[in-house]
mmCIF file of C-alpha atoms in Angstrom:
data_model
loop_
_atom_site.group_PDB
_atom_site.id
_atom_site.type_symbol
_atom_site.label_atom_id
_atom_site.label_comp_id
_atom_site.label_asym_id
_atom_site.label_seq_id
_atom_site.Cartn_x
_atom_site.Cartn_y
_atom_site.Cartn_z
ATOM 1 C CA UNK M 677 -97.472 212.554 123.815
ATOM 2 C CA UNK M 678 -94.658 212.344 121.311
ATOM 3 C CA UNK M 679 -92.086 215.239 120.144
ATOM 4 C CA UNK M 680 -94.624 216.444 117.207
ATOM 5 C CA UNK M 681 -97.461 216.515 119.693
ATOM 6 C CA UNK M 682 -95.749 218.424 122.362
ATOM 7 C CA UNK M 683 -94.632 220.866 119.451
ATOM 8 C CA UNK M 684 -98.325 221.209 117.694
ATOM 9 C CA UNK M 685 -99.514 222.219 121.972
ATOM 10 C CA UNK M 686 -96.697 224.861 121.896
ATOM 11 C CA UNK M 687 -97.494 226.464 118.552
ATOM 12 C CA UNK M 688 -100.823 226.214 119.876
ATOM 13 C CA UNK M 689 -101.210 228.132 122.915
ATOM 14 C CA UNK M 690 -98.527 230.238 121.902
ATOM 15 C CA UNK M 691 -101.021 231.720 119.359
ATOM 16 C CA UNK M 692 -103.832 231.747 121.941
ATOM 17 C CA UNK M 693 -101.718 233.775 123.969
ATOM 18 C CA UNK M 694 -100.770 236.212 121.068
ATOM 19 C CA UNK M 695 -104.650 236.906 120.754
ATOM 20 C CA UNK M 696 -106.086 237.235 123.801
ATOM 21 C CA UNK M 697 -106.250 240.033 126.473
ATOM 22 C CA UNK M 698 -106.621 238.100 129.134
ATOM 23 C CA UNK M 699 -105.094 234.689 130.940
ATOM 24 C CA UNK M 700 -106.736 233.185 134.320
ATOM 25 C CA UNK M 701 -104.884 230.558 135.753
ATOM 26 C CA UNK M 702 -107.407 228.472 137.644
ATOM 27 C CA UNK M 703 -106.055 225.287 140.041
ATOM 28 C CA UNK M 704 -108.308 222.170 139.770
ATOM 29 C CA UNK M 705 -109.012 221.074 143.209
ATOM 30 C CA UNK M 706 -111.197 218.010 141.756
ATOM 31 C CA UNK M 707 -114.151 219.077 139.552
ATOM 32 C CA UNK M 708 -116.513 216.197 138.485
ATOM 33 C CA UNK M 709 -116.776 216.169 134.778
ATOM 34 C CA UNK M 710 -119.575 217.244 135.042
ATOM 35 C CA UNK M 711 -118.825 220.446 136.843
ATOM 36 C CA UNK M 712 -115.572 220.777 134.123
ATOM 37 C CA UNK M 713 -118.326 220.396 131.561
ATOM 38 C CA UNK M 714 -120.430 223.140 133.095
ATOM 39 C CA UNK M 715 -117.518 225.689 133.385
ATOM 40 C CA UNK M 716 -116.221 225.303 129.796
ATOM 41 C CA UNK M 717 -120.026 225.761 128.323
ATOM 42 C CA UNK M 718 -120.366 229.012 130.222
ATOM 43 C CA UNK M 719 -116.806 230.380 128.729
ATOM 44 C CA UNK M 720 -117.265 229.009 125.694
ATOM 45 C CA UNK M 721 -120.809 231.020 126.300
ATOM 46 C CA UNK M 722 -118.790 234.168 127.091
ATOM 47 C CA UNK M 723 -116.392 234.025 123.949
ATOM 48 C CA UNK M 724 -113.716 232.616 126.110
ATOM 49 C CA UNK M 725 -111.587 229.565 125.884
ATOM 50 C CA UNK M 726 -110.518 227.104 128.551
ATOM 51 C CA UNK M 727 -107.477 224.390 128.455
ATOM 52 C CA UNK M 728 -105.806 222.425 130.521
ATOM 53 C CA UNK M 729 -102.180 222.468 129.527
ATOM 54 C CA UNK M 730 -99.282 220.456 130.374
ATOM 55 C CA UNK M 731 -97.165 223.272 132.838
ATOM 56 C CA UNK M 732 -93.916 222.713 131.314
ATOM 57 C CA UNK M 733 -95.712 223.054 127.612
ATOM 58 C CA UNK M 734 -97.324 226.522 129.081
ATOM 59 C CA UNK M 735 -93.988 227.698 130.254
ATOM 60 C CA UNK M 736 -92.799 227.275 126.654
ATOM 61 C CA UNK M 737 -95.937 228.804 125.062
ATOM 62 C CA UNK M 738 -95.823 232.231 127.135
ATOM 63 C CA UNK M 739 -91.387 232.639 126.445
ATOM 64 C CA UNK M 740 -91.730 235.604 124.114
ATOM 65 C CA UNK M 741 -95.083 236.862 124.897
ATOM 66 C CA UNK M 742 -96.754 239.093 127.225
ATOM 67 C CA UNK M 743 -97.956 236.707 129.567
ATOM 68 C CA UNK M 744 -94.314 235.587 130.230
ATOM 69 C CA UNK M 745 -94.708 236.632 133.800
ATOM 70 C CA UNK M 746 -97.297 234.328 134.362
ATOM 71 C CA UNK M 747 -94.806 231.246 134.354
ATOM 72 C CA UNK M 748 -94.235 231.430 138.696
ATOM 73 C CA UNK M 749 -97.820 230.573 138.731
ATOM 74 C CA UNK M 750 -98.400 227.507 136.601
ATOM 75 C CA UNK M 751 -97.615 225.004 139.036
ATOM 76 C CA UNK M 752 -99.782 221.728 140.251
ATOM 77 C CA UNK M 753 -102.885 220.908 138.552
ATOM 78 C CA UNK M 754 -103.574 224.472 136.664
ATOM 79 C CA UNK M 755 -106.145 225.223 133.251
ATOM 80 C CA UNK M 756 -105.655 228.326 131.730
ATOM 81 C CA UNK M 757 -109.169 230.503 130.496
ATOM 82 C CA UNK M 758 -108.392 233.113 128.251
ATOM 83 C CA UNK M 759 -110.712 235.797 126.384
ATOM 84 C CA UNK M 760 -110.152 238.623 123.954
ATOM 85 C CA UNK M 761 -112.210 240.521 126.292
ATOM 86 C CA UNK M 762 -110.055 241.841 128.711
ATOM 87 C CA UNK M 763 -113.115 240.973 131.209
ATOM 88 C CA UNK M 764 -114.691 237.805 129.958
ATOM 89 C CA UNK M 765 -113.321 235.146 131.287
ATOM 90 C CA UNK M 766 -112.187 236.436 134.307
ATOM 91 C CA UNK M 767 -115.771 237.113 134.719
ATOM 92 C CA UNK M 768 -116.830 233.490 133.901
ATOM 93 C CA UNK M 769 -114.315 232.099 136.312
ATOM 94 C CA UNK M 770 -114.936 234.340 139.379
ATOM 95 C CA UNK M 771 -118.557 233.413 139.177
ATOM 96 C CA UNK M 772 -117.931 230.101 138.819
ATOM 97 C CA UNK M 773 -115.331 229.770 141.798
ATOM 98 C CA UNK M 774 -118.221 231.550 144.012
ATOM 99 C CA UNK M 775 -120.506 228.579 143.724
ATOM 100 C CA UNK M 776 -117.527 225.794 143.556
ATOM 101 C CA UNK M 777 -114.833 225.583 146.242
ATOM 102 C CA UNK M 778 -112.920 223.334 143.762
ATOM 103 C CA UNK M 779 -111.736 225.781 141.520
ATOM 104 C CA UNK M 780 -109.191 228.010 142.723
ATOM 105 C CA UNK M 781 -107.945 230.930 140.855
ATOM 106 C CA UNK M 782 -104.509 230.965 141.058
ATOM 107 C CA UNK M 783 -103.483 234.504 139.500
ATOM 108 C CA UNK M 784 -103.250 235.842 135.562
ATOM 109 C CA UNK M 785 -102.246 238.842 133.521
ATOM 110 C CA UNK M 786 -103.687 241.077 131.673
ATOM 111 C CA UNK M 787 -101.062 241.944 128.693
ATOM 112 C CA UNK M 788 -97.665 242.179 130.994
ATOM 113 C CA UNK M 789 -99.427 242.880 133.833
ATOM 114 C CA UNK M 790 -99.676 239.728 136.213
ATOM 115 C CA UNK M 791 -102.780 239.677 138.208
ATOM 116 C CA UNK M 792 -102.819 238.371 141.892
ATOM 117 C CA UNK M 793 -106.173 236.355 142.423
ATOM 118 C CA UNK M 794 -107.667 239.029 144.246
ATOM 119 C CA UNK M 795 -106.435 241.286 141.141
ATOM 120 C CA UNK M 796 -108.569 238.798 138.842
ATOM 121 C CA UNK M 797 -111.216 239.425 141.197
ATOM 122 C CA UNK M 798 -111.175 243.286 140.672
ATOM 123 C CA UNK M 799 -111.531 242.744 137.023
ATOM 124 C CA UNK M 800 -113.877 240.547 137.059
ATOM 125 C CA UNK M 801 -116.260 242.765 138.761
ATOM 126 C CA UNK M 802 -115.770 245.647 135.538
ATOM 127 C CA UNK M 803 -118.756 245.851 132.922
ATOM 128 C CA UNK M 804 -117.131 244.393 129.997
ATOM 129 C CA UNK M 805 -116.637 245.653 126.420
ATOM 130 C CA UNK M 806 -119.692 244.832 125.192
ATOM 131 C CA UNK M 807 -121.267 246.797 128.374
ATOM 132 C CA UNK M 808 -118.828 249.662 127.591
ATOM 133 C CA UNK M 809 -119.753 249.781 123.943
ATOM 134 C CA UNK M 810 -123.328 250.042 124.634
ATOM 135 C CA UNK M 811 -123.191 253.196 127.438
ATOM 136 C CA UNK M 812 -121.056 254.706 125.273
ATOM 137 C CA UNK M 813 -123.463 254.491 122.133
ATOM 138 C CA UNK M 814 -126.360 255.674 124.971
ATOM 139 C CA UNK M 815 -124.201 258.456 126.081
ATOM 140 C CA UNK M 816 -123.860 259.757 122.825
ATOM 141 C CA UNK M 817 -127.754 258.849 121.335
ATOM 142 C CA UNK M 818 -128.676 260.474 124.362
ATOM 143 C CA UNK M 819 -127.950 264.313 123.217
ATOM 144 C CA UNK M 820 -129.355 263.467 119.802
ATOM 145 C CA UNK M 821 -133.070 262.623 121.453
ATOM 146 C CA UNK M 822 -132.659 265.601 123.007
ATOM 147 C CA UNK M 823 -132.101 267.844 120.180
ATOM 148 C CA UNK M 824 -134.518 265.578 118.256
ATOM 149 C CA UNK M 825 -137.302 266.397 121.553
ATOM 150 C CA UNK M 826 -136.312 270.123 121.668
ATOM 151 C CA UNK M 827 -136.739 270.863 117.952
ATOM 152 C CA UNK M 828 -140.144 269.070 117.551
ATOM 153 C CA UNK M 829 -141.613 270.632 120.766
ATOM 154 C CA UNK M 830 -141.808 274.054 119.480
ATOM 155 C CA UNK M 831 -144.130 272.695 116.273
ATOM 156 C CA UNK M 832 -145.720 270.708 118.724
ATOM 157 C CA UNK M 833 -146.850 273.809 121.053
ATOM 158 C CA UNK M 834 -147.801 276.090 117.710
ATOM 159 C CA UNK M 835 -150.305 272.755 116.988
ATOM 160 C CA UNK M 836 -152.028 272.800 120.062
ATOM 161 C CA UNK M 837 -152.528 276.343 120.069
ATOM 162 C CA UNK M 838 -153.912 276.439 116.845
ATOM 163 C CA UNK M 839 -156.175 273.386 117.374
ATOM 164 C CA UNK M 840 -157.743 275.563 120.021
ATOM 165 C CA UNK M 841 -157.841 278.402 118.303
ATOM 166 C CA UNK M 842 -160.002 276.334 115.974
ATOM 167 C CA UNK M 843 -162.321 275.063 118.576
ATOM 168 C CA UNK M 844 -162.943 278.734 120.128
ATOM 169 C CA UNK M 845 -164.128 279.307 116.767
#
């Protein structure tokens, strides 16, 4: 990798980490391909993004950033998954680690906040925004059913007796 390369990787994952609310770092304890393959199709499923990134490249990426305390913890063979979603990829990665003892989650952060893996592991098991969006739009539909139920009952009642009325008759 030559001077322009290393230097297009920086810019790079500098801006990935500008984005995102969330960095994993995940130690590869020798995945098959095909089990690499499977990991990045599920966060790539989950609106996530996985690299593996040179450490010394990574250290330069995060200077100036949020993740910046993250740089203790990129040591050895480490890929990075990050989301926008403060709960995606951790999400992706936790489940994945539970059915593969070759991935190792290593730590992250979540803005300036620098996870321990068992910190990772907490967020991971939050609903995530999408969940969050949705009970919130249930929690408020929910009082407008209700008015919507209460108002039509009444008409509903003055029906019934009427339709009776009209059969007695």
């Amino acid at each position: 990798m030559d001077r322009s390369q290393k230097a297009e990787s920086v810019a790079s994952l500098n801006a990935v980490f500008n984005e995102v609310g969330v960095v994993v770092v995940t130690r590869n304890l020798g995945l098959t391909v095909a089990q690499s393959t499977q990991l990045r199709t599920k966060i790539r499923e989950a609106g996530a993004s996985y690299k593996v990134a040179k450490n010394r490249l990574a250290k330069l990426a995060i200077q100036n950033t949020d993740y910046a305390g993250i740089g203790d913890l990129l040591t050895g063979p480490t890929a990075i998954a990050a989301s926008v979603d403060p709960v995606a990829a951790a999400k992706v990665v936790v489940e994945f680690a539970k059915t593969n003892d070759k991935l190792e989650i290593v730590g992250g952060s979540m803005g300036s906040q620098v996870l321990t893996p068992d910190g990772v592991k907490a967020l991971a098991s939050m609903p995530s925004l999408d969940e969050l969006r949705a009970k919130l739009i249930g929690l408020v539909q929910a009082p407008a059913t209700k008015i919507a139920q209460l108002s039509t009952a009444p008409a509903a009642k003055l029906a019934r007796v009427f339709g009776a009325y009209a059969k007695a008759a």
